[in-house]
Short mmCIF file of C-alpha atoms in Angstrom, two decimals:
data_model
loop_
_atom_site.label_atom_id
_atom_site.label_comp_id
_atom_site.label_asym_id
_atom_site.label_seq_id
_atom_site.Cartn_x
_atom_site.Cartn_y
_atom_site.Cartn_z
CA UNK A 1 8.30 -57.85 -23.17
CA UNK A 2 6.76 -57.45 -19.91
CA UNK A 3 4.31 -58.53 -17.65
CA UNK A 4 1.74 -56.87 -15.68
CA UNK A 5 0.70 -58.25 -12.51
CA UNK A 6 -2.21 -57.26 -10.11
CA UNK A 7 -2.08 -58.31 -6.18
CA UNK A 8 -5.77 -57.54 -4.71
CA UNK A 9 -4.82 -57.88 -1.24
CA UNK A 10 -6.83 -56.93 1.97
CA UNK A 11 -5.92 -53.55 2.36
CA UNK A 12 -4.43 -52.48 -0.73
CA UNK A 13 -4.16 -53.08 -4.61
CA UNK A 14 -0.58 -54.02 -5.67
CA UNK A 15 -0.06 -53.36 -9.25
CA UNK A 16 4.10 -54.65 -10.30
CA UNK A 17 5.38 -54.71 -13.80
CA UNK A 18 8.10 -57.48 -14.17
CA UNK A 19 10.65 -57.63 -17.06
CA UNK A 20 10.94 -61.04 -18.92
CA UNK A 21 13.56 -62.36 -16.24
CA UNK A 22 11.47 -61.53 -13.09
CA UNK A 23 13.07 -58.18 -12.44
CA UNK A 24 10.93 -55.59 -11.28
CA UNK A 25 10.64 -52.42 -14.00
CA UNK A 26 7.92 -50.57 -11.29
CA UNK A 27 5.20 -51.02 -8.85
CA UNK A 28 2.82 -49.30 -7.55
CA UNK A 29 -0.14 -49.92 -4.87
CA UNK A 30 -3.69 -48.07 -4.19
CA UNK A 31 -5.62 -48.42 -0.74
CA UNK A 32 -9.11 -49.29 -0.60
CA UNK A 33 -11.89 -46.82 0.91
CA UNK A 34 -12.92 -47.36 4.35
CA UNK A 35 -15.30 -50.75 4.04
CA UNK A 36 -19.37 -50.48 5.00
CA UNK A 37 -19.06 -53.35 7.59
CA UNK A 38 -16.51 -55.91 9.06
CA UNK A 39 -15.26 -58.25 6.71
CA UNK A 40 -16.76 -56.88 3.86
CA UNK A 41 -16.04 -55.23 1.02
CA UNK A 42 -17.62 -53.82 -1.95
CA UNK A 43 -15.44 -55.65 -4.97
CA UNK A 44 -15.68 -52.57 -6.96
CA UNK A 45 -13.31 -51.00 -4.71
CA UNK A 46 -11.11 -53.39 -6.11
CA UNK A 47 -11.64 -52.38 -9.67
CA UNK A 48 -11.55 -48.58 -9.02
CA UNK A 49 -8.33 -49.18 -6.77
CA UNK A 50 -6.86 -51.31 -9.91
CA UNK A 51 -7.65 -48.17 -12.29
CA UNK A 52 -5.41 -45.81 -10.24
CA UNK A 53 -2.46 -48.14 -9.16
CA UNK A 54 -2.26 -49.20 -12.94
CA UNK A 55 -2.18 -45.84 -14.01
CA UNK A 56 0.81 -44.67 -12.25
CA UNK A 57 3.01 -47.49 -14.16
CA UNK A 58 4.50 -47.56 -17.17
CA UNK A 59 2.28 -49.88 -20.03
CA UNK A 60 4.34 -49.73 -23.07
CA UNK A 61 5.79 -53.45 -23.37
CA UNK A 62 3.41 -54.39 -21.34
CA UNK A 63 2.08 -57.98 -23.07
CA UNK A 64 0.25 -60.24 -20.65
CA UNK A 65 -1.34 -59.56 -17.56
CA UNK A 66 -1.69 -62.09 -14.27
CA UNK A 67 -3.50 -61.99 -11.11
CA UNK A 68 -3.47 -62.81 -7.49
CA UNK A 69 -4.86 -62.06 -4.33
CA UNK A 70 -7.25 -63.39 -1.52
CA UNK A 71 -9.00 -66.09 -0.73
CA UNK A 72 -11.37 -67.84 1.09
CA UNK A 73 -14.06 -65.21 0.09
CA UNK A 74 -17.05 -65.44 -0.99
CA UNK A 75 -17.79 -62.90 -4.23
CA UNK A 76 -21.54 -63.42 -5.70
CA UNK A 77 -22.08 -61.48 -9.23
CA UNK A 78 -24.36 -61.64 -11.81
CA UNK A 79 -24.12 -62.68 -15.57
CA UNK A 80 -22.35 -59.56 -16.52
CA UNK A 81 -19.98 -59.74 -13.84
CA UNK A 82 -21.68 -57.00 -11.47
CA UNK A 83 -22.44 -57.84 -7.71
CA UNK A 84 -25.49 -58.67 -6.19
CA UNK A 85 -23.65 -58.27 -2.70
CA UNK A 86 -20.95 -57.22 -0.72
CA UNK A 87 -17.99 -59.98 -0.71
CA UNK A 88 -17.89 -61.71 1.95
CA UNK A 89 -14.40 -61.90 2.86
CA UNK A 90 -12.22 -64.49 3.94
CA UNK A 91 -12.25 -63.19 7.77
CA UNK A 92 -16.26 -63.22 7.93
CA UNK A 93 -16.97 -66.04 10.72
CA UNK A 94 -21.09 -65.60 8.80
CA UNK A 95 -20.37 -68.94 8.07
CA UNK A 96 -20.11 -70.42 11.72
CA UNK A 97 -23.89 -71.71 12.00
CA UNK A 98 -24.52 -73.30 8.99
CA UNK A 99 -21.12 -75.18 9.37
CA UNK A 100 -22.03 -76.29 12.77
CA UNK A 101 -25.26 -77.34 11.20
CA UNK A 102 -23.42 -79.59 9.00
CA UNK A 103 -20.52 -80.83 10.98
CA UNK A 104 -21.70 -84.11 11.71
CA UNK A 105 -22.57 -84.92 8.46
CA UNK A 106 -19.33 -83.74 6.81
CA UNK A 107 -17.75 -86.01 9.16
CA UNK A 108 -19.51 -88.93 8.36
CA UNK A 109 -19.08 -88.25 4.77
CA UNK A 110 -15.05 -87.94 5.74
CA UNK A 111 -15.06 -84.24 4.13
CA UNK A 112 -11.27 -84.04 5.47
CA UNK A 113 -10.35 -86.44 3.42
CA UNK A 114 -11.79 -85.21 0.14
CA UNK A 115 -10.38 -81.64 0.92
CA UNK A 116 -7.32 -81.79 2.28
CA UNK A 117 -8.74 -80.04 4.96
CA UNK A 118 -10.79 -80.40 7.85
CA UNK A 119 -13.73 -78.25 6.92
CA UNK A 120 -13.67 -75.13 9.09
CA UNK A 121 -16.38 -72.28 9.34
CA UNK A 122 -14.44 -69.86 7.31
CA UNK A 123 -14.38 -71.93 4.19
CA UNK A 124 -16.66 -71.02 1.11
CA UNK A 125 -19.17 -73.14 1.56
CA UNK A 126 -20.58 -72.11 4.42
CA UNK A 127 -20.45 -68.15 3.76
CA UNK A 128 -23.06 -69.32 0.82
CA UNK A 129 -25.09 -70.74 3.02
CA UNK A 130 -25.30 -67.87 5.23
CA UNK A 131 -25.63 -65.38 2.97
CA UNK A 132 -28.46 -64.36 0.17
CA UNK A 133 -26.79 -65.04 -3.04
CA UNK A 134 -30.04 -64.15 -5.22
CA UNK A 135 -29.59 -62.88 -8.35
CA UNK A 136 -26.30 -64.56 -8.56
CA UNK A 137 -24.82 -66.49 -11.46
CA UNK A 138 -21.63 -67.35 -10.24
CA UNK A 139 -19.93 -67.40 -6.70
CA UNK A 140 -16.14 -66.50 -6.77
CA UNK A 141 -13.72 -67.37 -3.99
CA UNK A 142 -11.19 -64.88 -4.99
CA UNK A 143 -10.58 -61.60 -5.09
CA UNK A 144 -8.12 -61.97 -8.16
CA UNK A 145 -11.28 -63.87 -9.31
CA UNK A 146 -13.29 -60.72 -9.60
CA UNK A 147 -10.98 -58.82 -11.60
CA UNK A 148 -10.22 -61.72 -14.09
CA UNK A 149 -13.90 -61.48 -14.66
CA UNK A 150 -13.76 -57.89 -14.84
CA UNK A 151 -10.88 -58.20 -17.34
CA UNK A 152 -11.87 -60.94 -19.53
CA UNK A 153 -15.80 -61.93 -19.25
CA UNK A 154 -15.02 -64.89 -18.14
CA UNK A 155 -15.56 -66.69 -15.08
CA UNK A 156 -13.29 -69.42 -13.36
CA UNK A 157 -10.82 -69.80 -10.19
CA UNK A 158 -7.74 -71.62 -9.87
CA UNK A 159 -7.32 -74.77 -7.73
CA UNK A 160 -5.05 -73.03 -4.75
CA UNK A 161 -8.45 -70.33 -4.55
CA UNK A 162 -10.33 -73.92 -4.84
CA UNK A 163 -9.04 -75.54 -2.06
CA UNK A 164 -10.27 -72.87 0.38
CA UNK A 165 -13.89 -73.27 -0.53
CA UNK A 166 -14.89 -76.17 1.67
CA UNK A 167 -15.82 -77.88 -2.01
CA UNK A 168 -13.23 -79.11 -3.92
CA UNK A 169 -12.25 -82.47 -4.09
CA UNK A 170 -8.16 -82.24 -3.45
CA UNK A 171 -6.71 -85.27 -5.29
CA UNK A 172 -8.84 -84.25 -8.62
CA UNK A 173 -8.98 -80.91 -8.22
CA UNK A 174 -12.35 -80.62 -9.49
CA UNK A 175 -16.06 -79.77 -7.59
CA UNK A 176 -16.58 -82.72 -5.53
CA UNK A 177 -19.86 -83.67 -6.33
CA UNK A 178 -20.85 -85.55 -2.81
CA UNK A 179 -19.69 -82.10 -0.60
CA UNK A 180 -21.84 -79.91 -3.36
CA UNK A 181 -24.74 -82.11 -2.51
CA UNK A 182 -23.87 -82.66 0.84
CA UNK A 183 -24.07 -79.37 1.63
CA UNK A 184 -27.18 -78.52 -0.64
CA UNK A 185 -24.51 -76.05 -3.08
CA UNK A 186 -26.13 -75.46 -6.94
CA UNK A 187 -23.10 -76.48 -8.78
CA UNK A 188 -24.05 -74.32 -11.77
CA UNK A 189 -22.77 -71.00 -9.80
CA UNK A 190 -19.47 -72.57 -9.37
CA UNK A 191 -17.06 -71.59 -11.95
CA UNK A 192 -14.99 -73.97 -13.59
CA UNK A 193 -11.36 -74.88 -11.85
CA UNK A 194 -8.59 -73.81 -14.41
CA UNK A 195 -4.79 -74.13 -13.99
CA UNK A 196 -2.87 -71.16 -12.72
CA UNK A 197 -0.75 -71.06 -16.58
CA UNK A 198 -3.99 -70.96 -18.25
CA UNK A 199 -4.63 -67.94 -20.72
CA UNK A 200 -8.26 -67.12 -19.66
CA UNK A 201 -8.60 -64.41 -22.84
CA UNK A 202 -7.75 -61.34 -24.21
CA UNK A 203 -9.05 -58.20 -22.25
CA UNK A 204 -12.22 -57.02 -23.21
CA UNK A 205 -12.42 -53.61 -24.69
CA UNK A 206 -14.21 -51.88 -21.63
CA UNK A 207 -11.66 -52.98 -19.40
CA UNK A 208 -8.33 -51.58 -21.81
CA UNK A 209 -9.98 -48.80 -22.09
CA UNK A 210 -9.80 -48.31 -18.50
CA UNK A 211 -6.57 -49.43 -17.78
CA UNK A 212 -4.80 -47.91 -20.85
CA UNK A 213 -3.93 -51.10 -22.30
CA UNK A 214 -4.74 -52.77 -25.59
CA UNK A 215 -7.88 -54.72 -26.06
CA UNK A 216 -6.99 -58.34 -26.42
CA UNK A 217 -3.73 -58.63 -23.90
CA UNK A 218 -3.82 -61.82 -22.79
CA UNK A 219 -4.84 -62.29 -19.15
CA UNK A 220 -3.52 -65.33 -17.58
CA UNK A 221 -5.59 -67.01 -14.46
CA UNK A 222 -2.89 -67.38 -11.58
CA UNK A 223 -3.23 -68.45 -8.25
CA UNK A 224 -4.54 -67.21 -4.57
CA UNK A 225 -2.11 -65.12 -2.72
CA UNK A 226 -0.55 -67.94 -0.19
CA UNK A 227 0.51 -69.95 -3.07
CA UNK A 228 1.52 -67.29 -5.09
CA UNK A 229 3.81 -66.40 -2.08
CA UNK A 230 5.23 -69.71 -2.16
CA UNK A 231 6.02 -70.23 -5.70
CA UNK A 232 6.99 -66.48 -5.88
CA UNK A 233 9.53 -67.36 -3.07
CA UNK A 234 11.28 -69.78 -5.38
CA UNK A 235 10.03 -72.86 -3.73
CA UNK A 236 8.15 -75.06 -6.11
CA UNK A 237 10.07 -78.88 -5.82
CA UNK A 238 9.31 -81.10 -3.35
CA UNK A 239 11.26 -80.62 0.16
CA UNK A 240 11.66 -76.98 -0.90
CA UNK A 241 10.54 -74.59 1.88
CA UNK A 242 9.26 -71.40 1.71
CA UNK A 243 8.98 -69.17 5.00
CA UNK A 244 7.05 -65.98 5.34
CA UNK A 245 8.28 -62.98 7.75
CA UNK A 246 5.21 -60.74 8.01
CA UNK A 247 3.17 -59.35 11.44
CA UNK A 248 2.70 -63.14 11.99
CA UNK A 249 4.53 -66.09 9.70
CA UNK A 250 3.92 -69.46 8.20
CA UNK A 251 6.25 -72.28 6.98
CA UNK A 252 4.61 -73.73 3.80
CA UNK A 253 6.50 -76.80 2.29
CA UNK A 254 5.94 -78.49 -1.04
CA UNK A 255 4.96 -81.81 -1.40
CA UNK A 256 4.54 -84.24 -3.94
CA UNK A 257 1.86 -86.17 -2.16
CA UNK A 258 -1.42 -86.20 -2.98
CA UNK A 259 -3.18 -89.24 -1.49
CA UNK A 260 -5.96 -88.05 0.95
CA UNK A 261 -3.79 -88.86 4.04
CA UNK A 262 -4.66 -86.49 7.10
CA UNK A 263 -1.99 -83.98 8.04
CA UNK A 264 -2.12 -81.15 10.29
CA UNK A 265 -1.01 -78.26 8.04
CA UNK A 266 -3.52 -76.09 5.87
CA UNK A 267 -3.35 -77.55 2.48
CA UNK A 268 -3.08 -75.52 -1.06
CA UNK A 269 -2.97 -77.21 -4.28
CA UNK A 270 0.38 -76.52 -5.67
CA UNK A 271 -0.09 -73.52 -8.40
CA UNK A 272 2.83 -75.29 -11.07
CA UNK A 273 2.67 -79.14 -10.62
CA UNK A 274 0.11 -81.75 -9.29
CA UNK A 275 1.46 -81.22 -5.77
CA UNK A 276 0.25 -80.07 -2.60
CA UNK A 277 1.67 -77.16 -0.21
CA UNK A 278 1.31 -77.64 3.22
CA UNK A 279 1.56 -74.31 5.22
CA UNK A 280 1.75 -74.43 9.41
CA UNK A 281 0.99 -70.77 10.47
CA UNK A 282 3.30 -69.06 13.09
CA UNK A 283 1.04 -66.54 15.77
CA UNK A 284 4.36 -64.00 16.33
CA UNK A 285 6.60 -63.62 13.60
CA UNK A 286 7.70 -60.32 12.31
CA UNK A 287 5.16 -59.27 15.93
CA UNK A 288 8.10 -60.38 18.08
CA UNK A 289 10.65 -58.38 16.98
CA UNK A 290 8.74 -55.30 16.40
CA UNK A 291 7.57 -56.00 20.35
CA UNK A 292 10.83 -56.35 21.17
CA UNK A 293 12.26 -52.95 19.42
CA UNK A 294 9.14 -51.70 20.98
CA UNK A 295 9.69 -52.61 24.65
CA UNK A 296 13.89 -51.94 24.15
CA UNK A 297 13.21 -48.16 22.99
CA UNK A 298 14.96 -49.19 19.63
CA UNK A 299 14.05 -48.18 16.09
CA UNK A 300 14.61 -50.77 13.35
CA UNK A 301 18.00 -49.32 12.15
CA UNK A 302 19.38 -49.07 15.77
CA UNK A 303 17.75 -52.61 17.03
CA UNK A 304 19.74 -54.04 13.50
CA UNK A 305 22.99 -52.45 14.02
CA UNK A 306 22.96 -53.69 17.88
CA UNK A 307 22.42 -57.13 16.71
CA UNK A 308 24.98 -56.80 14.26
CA UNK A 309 27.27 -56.08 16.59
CA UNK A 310 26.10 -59.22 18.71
CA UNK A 311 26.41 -61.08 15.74
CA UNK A 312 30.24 -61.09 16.20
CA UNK A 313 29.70 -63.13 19.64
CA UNK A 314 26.25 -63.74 20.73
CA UNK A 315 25.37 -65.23 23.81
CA UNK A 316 23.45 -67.69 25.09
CA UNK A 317 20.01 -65.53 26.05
CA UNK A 318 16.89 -66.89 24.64
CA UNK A 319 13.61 -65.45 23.67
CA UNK A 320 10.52 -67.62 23.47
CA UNK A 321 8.06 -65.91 20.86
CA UNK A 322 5.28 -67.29 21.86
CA UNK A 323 3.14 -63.87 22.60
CA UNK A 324 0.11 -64.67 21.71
CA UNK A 325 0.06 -68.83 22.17
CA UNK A 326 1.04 -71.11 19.35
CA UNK A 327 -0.58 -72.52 16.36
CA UNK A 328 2.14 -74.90 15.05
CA UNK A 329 3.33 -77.73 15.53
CA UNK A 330 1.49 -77.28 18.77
CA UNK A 331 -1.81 -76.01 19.86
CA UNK A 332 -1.53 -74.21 22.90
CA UNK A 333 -3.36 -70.61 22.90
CA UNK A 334 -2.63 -70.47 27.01
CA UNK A 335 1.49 -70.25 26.38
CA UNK A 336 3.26 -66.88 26.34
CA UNK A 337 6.26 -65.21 25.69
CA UNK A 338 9.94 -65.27 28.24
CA UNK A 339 13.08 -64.42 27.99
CA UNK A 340 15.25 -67.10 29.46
CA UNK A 341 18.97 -67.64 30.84
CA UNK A 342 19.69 -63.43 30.42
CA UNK A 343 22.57 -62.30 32.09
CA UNK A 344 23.52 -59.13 33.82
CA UNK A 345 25.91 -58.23 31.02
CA UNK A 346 23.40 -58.69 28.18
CA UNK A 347 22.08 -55.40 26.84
CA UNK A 348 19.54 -54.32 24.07
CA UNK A 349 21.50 -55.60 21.53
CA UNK A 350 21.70 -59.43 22.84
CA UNK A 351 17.81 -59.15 24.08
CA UNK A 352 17.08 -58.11 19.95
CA UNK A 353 19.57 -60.53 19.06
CA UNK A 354 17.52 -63.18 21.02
CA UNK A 355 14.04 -62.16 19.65
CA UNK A 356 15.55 -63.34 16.33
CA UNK A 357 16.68 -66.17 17.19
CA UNK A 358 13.56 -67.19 19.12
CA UNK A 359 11.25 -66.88 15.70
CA UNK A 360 13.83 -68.58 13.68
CA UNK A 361 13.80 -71.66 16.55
CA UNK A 362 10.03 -71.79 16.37
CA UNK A 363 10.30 -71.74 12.46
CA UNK A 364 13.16 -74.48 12.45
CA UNK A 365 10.79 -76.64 14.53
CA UNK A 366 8.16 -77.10 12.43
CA UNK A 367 10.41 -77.19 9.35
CA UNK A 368 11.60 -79.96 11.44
CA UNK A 369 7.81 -81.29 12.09
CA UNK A 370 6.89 -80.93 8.65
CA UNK A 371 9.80 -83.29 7.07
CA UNK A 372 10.88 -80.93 4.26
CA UNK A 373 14.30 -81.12 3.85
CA UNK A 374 15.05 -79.12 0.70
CA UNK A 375 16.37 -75.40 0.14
CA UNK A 376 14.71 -72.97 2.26
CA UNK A 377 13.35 -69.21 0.72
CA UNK A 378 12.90 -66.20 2.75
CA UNK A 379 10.24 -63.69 1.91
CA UNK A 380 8.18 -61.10 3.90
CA UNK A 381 9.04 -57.64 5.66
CA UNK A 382 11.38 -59.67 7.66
CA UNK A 383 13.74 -61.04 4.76
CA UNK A 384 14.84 -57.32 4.74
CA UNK A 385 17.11 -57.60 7.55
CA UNK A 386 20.63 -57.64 6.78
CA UNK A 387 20.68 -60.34 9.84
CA UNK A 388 17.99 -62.21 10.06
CA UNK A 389 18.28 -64.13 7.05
CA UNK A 390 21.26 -65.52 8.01
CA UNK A 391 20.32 -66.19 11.52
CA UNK A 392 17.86 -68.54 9.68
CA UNK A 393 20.14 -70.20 7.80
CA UNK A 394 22.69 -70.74 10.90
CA UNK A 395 20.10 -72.22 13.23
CA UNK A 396 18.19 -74.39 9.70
CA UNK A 397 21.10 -75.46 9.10
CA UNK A 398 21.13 -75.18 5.30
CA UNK A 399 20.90 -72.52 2.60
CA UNK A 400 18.40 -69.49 2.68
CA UNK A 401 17.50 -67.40 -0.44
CA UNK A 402 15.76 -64.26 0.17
CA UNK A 403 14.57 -63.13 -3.63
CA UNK A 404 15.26 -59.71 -4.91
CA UNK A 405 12.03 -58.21 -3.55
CA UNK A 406 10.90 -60.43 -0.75
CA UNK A 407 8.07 -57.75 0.07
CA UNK A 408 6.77 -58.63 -3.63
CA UNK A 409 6.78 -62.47 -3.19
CA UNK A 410 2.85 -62.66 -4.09
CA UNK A 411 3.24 -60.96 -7.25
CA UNK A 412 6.59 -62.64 -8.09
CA UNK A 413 4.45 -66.16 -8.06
CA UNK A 414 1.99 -64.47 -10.65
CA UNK A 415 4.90 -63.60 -12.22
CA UNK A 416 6.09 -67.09 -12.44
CA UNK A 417 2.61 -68.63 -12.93
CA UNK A 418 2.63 -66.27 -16.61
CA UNK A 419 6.21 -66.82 -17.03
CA UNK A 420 5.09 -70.81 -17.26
CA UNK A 421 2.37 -69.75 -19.57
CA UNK A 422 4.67 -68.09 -22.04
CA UNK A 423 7.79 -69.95 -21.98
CA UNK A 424 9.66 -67.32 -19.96
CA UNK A 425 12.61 -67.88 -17.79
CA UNK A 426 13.70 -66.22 -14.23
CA UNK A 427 17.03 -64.30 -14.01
CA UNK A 428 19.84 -64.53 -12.04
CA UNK A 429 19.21 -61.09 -10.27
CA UNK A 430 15.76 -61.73 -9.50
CA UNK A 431 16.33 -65.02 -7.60
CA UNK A 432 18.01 -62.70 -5.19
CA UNK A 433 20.96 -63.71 -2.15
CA UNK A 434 21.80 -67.09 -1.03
CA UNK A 435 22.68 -67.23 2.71
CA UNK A 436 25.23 -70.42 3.76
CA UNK A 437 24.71 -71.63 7.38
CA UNK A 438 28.28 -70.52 9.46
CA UNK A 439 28.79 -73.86 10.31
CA UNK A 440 31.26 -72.99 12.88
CA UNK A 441 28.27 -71.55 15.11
CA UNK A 442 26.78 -75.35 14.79
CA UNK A 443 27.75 -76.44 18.62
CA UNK A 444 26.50 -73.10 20.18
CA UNK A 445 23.35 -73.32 17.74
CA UNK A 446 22.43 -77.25 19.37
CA UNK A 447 22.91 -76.07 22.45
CA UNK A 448 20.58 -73.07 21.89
CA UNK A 449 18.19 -75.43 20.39
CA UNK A 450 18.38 -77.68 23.14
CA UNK A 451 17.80 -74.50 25.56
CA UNK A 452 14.84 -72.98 23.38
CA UNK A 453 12.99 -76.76 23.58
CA UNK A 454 13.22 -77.18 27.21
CA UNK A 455 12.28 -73.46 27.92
CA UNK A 456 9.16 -74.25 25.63
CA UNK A 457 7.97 -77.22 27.67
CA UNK A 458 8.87 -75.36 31.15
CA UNK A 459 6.64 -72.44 29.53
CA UNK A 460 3.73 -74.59 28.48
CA UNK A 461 4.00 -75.90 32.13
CA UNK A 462 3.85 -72.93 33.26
CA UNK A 463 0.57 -71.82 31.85
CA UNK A 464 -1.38 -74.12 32.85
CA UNK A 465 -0.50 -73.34 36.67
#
């Protein structure tokens, strides 16, 4: 048995086939042609990108399929499934007026409350009321939406892919019927909200034919690509944190909570339970050390073998990654990036050295912020390093797990959201390397901390001068 899984990201259709355990048997990904306009994108694209990544993999126990991908979009088709439009993707600021328009009554209504979210101009919602959706019969948010249609005939979303629509009601997980007449939304193109596990159908016989599969393989729903990430890390209890090393970052932690109380992380509805996961996005993540390899002269294998070496007795430089300002858990777009308390003796290897540990600081804060207090999972570009990882783990102060593929996290949680569908269990090898914290470094890691919070607020000081 196997499972095929299909990541519609941004730039790129991920096709993986995972063994029973979780493994990965192959995986293969097809870009997208250049797009007609700025945050859009024709969804066929998607389908035709889909046809050739599938094709390079090998189908013969392959026995379910799951999805993932984007959200936040906005995908208008017609009763057969084809497009009346472009998708709107989940970038496209169209939205801004008509949520403007609407802002004081969503607040009077307390929309935050009944999302989970405060509404925000990106959402759904307001890309339908911007746009012409004519000749629509449904409006997807996404884009693993469009495919499932494409695979199955049928049309539904999942409630993670929900909760970025500006319309669903968090704590049922269901259409809230006061925001879709609020905000003047025909409820009939809304497609129904099914769990991530669910079995959706067996693929149409257009659509095997295409992809060289049998008509009838069960196509299970699964989840949009944040939460998939999240639950493909291995966090899925509550206090479990996940934490994402890509360009930029996020800390998402699970919850079990589900009361409507305001919080000031993004919100998903959690993709196996009846939890939440709260994600607080990080501006310079996997940005500030490829800046810093950038400004040292260093490529990636010399910049980790230099930190390796500093490894052995780092000192007490800091780097504050804050090149860009700070989302999380502080607003404050004015701050920028220092090195602090260098000496003359410190050379590339202790400046790279630094640049981790700066990220992992700002990512131990608002693990810190957030209250979670479980396990911690690495995924992302940066769970490659041989170092990093454990830096994480020395200044968390508890155990990291970086999975097997941590580039492959997304399609992992697909992974699990069929495996839950099907009874399946994960392997050992596929829930990767634990990393212990060194808990010998813990009085040079307090101090550090101390050093990296006092730097921050001399920073922040320091911009607004």
């Amino acid at each position: 048995m196997s499972i095929l899984v299909l990541d519609c990201g941004s730039s790129a259709l991920k096709a993986t086939v995972f063994a029973a355990d979780g493994t990965v048997i192959a995986t293969a990904d097809t870009g997208y042609r250049a797009a007609g306009a700025p945050h859009r994108r024709a969804p066929e694209d998607w389908w035709q990108a889909t046809v050739e990544a599938v094709s390079r993999l090998p189908l013969d126990n392959v026995t379910a399929l799951c999805l993932t991908g984007m959200m936040e979009n906005l995908i208008a088709v017609d009763a057969s499934g084809q497009p009346v439009r472009e998708a709107s993707l989940y970038s496209d600021p169209v939205g801004t007026e008509a949520f403007e328009a609407a802002e004081e009554r969503l607040e009077a209504a307390d929309a935050t409350a009944i999302l989970g979210n405060a509404p925000r101009p990106l959402m759904t919602a307001f890309k339908l009321k911007a746009l012409d959706a004519v000749g629509a019969r449904w409006v997807l948010p996404g884009s693993k939406d469009f495919l499932a249609l494409r695979l199955t005939g049928i049309a539904a979303t999942d409630p993670s892919c929900a909760s970025t629509t500006g319309l669903m009601d968090i704590g049922t997980r269901d259409w809230s019927s006061e925001l879709v007449e609020l905000l003047d939304v025909d409820r009939g193109l809304l497609p129904p909200i099914l769990a991530a596990e669910t079995v959706l159908g067996g693929l149409i016989a257009e659509a095997a034919h295409a992809l060289g599969l049998p008509a009838g393989l069960p196509v299970i729903n699964g989840c949009g690509d944040a939460a998939a990430t999240t639950i493909g890390s291995g966090a899925e209890r509550p206090g479990e944190v996940s934490v994402y090393l890509g360009t930029s970052g996020w800390v998402a932690g699970v919850t079990e909570v589900t009361e409507r109380t305001p919080r000031p992380y993004y919100r998903l509805a959690h993709p196996l339970h009846g939890g939440l996961i709260e994600v607080a996005p990080i501006f310079s993540a996997g940005a500030a050390a490829q800046w810093a390899r950038d400004t040292l002269g260093l490529t990636l294998q010399d910049a980790e073998r230099l930190a390796g070496e500093a490894d052995a007795s780092p000192g007490g430089a800091l780097f504050l990654p804050y090149l860009n300002g700070e989302r999380t858990p502080f607003v404050d777009l004015d701050l920028r990036a220092g090195f602090a308390n260098v000496t003359a003796s410190d050379g590339a290897g202790a400046l790279y050295y630094a640049a981790l540990e700066g990220v992992a600081f700002a990512i131990a804060a608002n693990v810190r912020a957030m209250g979670a207090a479980g396990p911690v999972y690495l995924v992302g570009g940066g769970a490659q390093s041989a170092l990093w990882p454990q830096i994480m783990a020395d200044i968390l102060g508890r155990e990291v797990t970086v999975p097997a593929q941590p580039v492959l996290a997304a399609s992992l949680g697909a992974w699990r959201a069929a495996a839950k569908a099907l009874g399946l269990t994960m392997g050992a090898a596929a829930r990767g390397r634990a990393y212990l914290p060194r808990h010998q470094r813990a009085e040079r890691i307090a101090r550090q901390q101390r050093r990296f919070e006092r730097a921050t607020t001399m920073l922040r000081e320091l911009a607004q001068i």
